[in-house]
Coordinates of C-alpha atoms in Angstrom, one line a residue:
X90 CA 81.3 116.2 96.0
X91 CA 85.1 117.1 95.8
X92 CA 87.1 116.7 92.7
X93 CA 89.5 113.7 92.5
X94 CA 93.0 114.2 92.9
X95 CA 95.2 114.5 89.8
X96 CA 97.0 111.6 88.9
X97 CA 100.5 111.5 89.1
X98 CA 103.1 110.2 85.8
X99 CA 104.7 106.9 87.0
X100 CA 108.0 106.0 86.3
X101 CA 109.3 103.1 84.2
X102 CA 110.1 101.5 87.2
X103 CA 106.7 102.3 89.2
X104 CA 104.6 101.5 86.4
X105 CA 105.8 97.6 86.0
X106 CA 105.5 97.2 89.4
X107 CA 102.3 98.5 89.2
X108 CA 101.4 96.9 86.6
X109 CA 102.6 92.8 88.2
X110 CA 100.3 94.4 91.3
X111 CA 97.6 94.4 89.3
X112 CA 97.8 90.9 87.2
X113 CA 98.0 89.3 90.4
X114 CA 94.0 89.9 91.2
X115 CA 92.7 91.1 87.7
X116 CA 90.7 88.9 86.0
X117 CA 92.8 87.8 83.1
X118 CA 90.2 86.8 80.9
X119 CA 89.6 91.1 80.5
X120 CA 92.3 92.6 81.2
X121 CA 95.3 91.6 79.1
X122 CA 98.9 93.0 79.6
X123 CA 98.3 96.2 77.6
X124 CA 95.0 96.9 78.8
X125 CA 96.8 97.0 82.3
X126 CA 99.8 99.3 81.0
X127 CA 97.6 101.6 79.8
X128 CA 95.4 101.3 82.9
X129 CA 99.1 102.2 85.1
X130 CA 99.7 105.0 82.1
X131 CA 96.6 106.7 81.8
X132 CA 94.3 106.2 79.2
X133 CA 93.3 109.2 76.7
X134 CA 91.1 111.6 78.3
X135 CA 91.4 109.6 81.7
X136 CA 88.3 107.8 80.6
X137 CA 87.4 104.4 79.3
X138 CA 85.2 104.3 76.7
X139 CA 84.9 100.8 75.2
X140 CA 84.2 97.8 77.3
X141 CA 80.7 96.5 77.3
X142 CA 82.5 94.6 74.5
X143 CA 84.9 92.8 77.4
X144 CA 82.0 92.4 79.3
X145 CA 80.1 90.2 77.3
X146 CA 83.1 87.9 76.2
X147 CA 82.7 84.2 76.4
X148 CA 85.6 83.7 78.8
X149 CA 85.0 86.6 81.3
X150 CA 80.8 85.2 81.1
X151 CA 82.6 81.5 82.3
X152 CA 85.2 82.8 84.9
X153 CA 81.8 84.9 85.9
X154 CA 80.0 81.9 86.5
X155 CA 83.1 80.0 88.6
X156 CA 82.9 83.0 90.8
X157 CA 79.1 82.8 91.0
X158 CA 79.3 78.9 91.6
X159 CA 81.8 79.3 93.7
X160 CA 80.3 81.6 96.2
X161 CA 76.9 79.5 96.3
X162 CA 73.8 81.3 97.4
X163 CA 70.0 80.9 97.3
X164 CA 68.1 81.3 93.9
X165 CA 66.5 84.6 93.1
X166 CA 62.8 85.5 92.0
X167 CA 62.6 83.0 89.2
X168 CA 64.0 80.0 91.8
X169 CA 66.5 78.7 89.3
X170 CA 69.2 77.3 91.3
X171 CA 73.1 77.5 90.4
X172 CA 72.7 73.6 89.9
X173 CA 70.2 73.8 87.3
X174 CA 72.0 76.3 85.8
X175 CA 75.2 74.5 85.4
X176 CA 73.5 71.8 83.5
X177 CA 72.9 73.7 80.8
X178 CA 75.7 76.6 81.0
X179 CA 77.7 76.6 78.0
X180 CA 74.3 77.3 76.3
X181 CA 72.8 79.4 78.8
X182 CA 75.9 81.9 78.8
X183 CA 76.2 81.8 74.9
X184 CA 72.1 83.3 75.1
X185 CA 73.2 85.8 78.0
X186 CA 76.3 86.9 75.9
X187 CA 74.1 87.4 72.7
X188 CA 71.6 89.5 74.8
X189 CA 73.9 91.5 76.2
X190 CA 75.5 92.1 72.8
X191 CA 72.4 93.3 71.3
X192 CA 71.8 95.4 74.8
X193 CA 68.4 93.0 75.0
X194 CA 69.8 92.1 79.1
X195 CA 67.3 93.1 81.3
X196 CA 67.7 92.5 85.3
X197 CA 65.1 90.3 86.8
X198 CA 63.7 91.6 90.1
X199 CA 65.7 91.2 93.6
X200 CA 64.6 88.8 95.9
X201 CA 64.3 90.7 99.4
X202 CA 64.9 88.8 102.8
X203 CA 65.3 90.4 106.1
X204 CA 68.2 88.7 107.7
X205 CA 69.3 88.5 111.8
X206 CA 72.3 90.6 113.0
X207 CA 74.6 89.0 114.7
X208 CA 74.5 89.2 118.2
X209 CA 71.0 91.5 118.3
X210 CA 67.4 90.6 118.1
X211 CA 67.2 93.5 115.1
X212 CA 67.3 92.4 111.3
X213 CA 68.6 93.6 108.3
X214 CA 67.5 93.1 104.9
X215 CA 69.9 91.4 102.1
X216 CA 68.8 91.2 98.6
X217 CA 69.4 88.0 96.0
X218 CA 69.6 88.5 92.7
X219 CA 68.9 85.3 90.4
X220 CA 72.0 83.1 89.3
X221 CA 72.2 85.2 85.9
X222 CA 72.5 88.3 87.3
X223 CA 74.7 87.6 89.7
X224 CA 76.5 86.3 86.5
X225 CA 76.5 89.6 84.9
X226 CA 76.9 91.8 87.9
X227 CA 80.6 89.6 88.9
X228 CA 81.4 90.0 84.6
X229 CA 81.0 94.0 84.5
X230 CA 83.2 93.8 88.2
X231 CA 85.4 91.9 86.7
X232 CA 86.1 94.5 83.4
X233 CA 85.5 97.8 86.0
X234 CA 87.1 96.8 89.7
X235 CA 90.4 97.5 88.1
X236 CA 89.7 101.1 86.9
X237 CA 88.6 102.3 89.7
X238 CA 91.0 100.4 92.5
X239 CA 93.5 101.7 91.0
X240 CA 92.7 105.7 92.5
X241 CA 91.4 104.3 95.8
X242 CA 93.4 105.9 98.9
X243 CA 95.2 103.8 100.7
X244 CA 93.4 103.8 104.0
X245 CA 90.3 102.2 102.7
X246 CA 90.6 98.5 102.8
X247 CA 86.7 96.9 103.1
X248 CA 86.4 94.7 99.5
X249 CA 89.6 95.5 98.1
X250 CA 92.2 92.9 96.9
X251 CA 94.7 91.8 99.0
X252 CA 93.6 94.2 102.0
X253 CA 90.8 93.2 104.8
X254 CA 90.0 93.7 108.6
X255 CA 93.4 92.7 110.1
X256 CA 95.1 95.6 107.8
X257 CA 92.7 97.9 109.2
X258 CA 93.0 97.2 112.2
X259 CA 96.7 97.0 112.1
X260 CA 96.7 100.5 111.1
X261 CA 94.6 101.4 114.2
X262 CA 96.6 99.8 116.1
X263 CA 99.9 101.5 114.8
X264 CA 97.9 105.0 115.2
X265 CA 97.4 104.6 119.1
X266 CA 100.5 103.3 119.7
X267 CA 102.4 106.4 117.7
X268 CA 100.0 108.6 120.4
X269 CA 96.9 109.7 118.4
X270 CA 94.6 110.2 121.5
X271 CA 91.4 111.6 120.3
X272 CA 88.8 109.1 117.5
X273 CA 85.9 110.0 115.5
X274 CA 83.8 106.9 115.9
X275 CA 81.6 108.0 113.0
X276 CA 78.7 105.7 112.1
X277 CA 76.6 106.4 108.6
X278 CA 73.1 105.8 109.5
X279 CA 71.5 103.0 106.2
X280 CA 74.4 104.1 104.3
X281 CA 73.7 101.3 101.7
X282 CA 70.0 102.0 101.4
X283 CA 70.7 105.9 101.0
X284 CA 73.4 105.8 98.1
X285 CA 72.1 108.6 95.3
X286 CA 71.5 106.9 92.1
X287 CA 72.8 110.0 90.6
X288 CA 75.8 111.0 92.1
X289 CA 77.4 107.5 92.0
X290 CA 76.8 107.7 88.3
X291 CA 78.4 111.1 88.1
X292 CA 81.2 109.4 90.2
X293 CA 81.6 106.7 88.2
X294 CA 81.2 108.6 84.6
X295 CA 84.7 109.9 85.4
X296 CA 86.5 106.9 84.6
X297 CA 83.8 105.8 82.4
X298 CA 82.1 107.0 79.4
X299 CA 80.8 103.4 77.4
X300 CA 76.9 104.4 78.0
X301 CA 76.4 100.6 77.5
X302 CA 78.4 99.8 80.2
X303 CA 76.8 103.2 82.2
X304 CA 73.0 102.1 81.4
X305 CA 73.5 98.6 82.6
X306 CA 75.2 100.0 85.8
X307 CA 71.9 101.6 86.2
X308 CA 69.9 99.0 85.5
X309 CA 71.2 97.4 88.3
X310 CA 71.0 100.4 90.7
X311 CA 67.1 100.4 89.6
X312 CA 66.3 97.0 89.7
X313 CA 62.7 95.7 91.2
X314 CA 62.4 94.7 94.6
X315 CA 60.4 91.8 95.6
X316 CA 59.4 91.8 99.1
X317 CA 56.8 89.4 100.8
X318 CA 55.0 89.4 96.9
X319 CA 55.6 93.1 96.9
X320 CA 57.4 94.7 93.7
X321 CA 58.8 98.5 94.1
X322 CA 61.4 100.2 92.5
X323 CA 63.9 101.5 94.7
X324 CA 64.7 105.5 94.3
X325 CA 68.2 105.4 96.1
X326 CA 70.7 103.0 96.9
X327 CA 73.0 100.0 96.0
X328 CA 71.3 96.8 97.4
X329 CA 73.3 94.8 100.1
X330 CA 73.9 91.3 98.8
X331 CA 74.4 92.1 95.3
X332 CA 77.8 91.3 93.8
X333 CA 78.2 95.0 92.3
X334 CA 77.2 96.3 95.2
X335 CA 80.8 96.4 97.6
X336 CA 82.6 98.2 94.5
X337 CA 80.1 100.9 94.0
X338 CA 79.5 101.7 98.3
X339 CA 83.4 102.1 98.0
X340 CA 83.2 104.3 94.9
X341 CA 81.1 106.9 96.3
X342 CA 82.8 106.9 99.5
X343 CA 85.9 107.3 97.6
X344 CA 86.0 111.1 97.5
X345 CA 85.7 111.6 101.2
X346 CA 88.5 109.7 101.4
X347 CA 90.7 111.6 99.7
X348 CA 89.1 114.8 101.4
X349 CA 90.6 113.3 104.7
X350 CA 93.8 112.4 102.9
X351 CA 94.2 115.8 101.4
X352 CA 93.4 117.6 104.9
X353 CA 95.8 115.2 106.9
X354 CA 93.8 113.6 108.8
X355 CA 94.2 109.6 109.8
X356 CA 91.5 108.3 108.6
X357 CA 90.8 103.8 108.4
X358 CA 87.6 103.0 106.6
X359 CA 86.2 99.3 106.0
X360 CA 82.9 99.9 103.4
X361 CA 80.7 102.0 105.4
X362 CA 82.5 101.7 108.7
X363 CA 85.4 104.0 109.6
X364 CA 87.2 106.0 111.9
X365 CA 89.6 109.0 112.4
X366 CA 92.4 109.2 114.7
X367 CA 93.7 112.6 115.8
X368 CA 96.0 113.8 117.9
X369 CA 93.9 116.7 119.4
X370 CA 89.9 116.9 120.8
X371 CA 90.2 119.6 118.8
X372 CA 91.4 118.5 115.4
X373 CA 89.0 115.8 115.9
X374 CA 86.2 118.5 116.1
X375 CA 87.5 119.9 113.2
X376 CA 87.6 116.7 111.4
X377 CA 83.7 115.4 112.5
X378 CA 83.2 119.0 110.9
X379 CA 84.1 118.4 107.7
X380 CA 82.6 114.9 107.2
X381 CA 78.9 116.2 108.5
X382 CA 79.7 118.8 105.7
X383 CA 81.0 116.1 103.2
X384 CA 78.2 113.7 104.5
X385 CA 75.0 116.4 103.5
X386 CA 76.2 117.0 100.3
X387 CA 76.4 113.4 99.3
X388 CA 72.9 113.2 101.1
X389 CA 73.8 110.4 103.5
X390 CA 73.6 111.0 106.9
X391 CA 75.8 110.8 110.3
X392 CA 73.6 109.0 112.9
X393 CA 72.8 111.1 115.6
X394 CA 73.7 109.5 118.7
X395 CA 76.5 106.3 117.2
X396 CA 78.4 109.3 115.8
X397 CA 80.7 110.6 118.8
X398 CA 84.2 111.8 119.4
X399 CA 86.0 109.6 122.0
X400 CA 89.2 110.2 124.0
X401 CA 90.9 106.7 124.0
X402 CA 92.6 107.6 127.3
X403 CA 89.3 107.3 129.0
X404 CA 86.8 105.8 126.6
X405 CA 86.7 102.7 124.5
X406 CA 85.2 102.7 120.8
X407 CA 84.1 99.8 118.5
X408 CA 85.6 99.1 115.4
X409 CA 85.5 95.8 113.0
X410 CA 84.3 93.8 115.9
X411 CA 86.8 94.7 118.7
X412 CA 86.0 97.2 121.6
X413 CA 89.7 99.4 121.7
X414 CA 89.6 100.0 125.8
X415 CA 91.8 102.6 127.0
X416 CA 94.1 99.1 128.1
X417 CA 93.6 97.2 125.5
X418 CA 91.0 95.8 123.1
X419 CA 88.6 92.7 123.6
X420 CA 85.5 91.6 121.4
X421 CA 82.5 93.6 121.1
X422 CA 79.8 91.4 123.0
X423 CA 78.2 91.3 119.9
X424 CA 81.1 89.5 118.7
X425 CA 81.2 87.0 121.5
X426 CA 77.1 86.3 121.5
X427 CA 77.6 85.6 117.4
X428 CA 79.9 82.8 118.6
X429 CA 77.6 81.6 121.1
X430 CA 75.4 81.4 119.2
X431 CA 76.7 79.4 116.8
X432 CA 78.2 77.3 119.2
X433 CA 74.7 76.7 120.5
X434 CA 73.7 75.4 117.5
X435 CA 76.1 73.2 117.6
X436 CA 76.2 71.4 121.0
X437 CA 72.4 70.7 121.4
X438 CA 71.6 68.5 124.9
X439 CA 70.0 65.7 122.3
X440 CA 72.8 65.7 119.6
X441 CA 73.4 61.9 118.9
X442 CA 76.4 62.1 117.1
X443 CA 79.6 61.0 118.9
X444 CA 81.6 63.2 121.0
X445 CA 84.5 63.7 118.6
X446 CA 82.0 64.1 115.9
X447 CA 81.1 67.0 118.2
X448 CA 84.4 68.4 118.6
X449 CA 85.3 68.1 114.9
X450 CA 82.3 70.3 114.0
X451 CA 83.0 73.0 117.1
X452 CA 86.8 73.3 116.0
X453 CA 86.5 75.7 112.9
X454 CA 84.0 77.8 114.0
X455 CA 86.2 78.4 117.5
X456 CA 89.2 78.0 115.7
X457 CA 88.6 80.7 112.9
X458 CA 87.0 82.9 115.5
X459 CA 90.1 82.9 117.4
X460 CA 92.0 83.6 114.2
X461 CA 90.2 87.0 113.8
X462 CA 90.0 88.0 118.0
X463 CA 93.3 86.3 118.6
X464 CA 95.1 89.9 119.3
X465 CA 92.5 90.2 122.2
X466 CA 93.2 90.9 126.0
X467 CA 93.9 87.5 127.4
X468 CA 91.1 87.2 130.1
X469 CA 89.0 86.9 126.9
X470 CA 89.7 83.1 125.9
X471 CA 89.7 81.5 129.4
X472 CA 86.0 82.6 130.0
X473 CA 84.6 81.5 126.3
X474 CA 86.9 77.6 126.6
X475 CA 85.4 77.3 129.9
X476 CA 81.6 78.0 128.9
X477 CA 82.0 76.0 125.3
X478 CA 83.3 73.1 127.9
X479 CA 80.3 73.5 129.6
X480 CA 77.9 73.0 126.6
X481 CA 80.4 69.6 125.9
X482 CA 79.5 68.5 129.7
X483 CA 76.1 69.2 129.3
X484 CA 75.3 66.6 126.3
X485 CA 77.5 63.8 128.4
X486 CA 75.5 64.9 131.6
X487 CA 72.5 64.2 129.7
X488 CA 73.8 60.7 128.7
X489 CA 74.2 59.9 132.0
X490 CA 70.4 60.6 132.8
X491 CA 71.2 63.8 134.5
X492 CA 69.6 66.7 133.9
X493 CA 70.5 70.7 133.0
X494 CA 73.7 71.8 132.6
X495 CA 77.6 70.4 133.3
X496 CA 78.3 71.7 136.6
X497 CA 79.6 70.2 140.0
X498 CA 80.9 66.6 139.6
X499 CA 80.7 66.6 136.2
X500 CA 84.0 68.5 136.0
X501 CA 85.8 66.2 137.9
X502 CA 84.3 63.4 135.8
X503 CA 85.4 65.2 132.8
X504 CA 88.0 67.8 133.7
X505 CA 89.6 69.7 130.9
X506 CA 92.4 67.0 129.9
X507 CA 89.7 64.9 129.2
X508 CA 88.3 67.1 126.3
X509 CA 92.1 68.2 125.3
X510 CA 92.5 64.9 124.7
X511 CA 89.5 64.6 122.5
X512 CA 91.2 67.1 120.1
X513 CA 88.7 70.4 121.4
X514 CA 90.7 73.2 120.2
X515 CA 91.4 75.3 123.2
X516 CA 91.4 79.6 122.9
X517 CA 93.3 79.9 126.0
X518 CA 96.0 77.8 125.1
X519 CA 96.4 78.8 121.4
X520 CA 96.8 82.3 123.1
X521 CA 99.9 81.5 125.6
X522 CA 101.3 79.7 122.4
X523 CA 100.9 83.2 120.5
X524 CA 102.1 85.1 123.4
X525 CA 105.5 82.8 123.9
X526 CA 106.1 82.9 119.9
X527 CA 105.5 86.6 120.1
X528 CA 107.8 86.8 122.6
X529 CA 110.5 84.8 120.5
X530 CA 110.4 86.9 117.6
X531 CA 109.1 83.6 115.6
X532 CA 105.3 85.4 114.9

């Protein structure tokens, strides 16, 4: 795996800007002012070699726990839930803190659970640590997130602060439109079951040289797995649900993308999922070259037949949920079956509740799935309000004594106004008001 790129001296100027960057998504309760000057400075030897210390501190343990609480979640192997935790916590975290002190913290086993995909009959598995874990997994992010952010490139932007999807995709966007013609639509087959144990440690050793700090990592990465009353011990990879486990995919995927940087190729990456834009079939060639090569030595592997090169004048390719078509981009169907199904679930033939109950349920999930496809072709909205109207005119058809779905009279009995006025959020029209505001410069 490819050296990382020397750092470069900031200037005064650079540094405190990099420096106000940073304490706007660094957990205070580690890293203080100084810590983040010398973080923007360079430490010594480039490495850290202290911190199991910060880790174990009373107030990065509690801000743990917020984060834990916060993001809910089912209880692990030894069913303790967050709520039974938080009876007790001030206690509890004063015993985990003292264990982890004495470097007596020992993982429990991760609860296995095989998940649907959305939009496909296949599933995927998602492990769940117990509440205490998860509390010690967000504390060590907490002290090492920071360190290692810091020397991510720039086109990477899956579980970073302050980037997401939309960037990503803005930058896809950008490409095409500045006439990059040729993607390599790249596709990592298990890439989070097939991470080497060793090499992210050699990976992460770089920055980091507190073997407390190094052995607890790998306690993490070697954690049980508990399966259907089955216990095994995983030989490779990060498991997908854990908190640690976004940080250290993007960690090992770090030096490919400076390898793309360094060779000049455009590359976007969210976690495991990226592309490259060139501006030739043939630098694109080159470019799938040199990830296959990049890919064997960090012993993951391209999948065989979702790994192509695409010409975006004739062919579409998927990325973060959209299908870019040679005229635009709409949602992937899986994309648009997730929200039906969803929707589904939420407009059931026998639901009692009142229509505007209804409606006020449907809103956020349309709403906020508008939010994300709202940059779609327009032919996109007009189909999905139409269909979600349906499932609406099927529950008052039913009410009526009819039978099946809304269809026929019942759209005269209940034509469009009639749920606009109800308050359903409608795609179609959010989209003319995006359009017009566009349009005006006021977007």
């Amino acid at each position: 795996m490819p050296e990382e790129p020397s750092a470069t001296v900031p200037t005064a100027k650079q540094a405190e800007e990099a420096v106000l960057d940073l304490q706007r998504w660094a957990e205070p309760e580690v890293w203080t002012r100084r810590m983040l000057t010398a973080l923007v400075s360079g430490v010594k030897g480039g490495c850290w070699f202290s911190l199991i210390d910060k880790v174990y501190t009373t107030g990065n343990l509690e801000s743990a726990f917020d984060k834990v609480k916060a993001n809910k979640g089912a209880p692990g192997v030894d069913k303790q839930t967050i709520e039974t935790y938080k009876r007790s916590v001030s206690q509890r975290l004063e015993k985990l803190r003292e264990r982890l002190r004495k470097g007596e913290y020992r993982p429990k086993a991760v609860r296995r659970v095989q998940i649907p995909k959305p939009g496909s009959k296949e599933t995927r598995p998602l492990g769940i640590p117990t509440v205490e874990d998860r509390i010690v997994q967000t504390g060590l992010r907490n002290v090492l997130e920071p360190i290692f952010d810091r020397g991510f490139a720039k086109h990477s932007y899956g579980f970073r602060p302050g980037r997401g999807c939309k960037d990503a995709l803005r930058r896809v966007d950008q490409l095409l439109r500045e006439g990059y013609t040729h993607v390599v639509d790249a596709d990592l087959k298990s890439y989070f079951d097939t991470i080497d144990h060793d090499k992210l440690m050699e990976l992460v050793e770089r920055k980091v040289t507190d073997s407390r700090v190094l052995k607890l990592l790998r306690a993490f990465l070697e954690q049980e797995v508990m399966e259907d009353l089955k216990i095994w011990t995983p030989e490779r990879g990060s498991p997908q649900g854990a908190v640690i486990s976004p940080m250290l995919s993007n960690i090992y995927l770090d030096p490919l993308d400076h390898l793309m940087e360094d060779r000049g190729y455009e590359m976007v990456r969210y976690a495991d999922d990226f592309v490259v834009l060139c501006r030739s079939e043939q630098e694109a060639i080159r470019a799938l070259e040199e990830i296959r090569q990049w890919t064997d030595e960090a012993l993951l592997t391209l999948h065989p037949t979702k790994t192509r090169i695409v010409d975006v004048r004739t062919e579409s390719f998927a990325f973060l949920g959209y299908d870019f078509r040679p005229k635009g981009k709409w949602p992937r169907r899986k994309s648009v079956l997730k929200l039906r199904d969803t929707v589904r679930g939420r407009t059931r033939r026998t639901d009692g509740r009142s229509l505007s109950a209804i409606i006020d349920d449907l809103n956020p999930v349309i709403r906020g799935w508008f939010e994300y496809f709202k940059h779609s072709h327009r032919s996109t909205f007009r189909e999905l309000d139409s269909w979600v109207r349906m499932r609406l005119r099927s529950i008052l058809r039913r009410r009526k004594g009819g039978r099946g779905r809304g269809r026929g009279v019942d759209h005269q009995r209940w034509p469009n106004r009639f749920f606009a006025a109800e308050g359903l959020f409608t795609m179609q029209t959010a989209h003319q008001q995006l359009v017009s505001a566009l349009k005006r410069g006021t977007h």
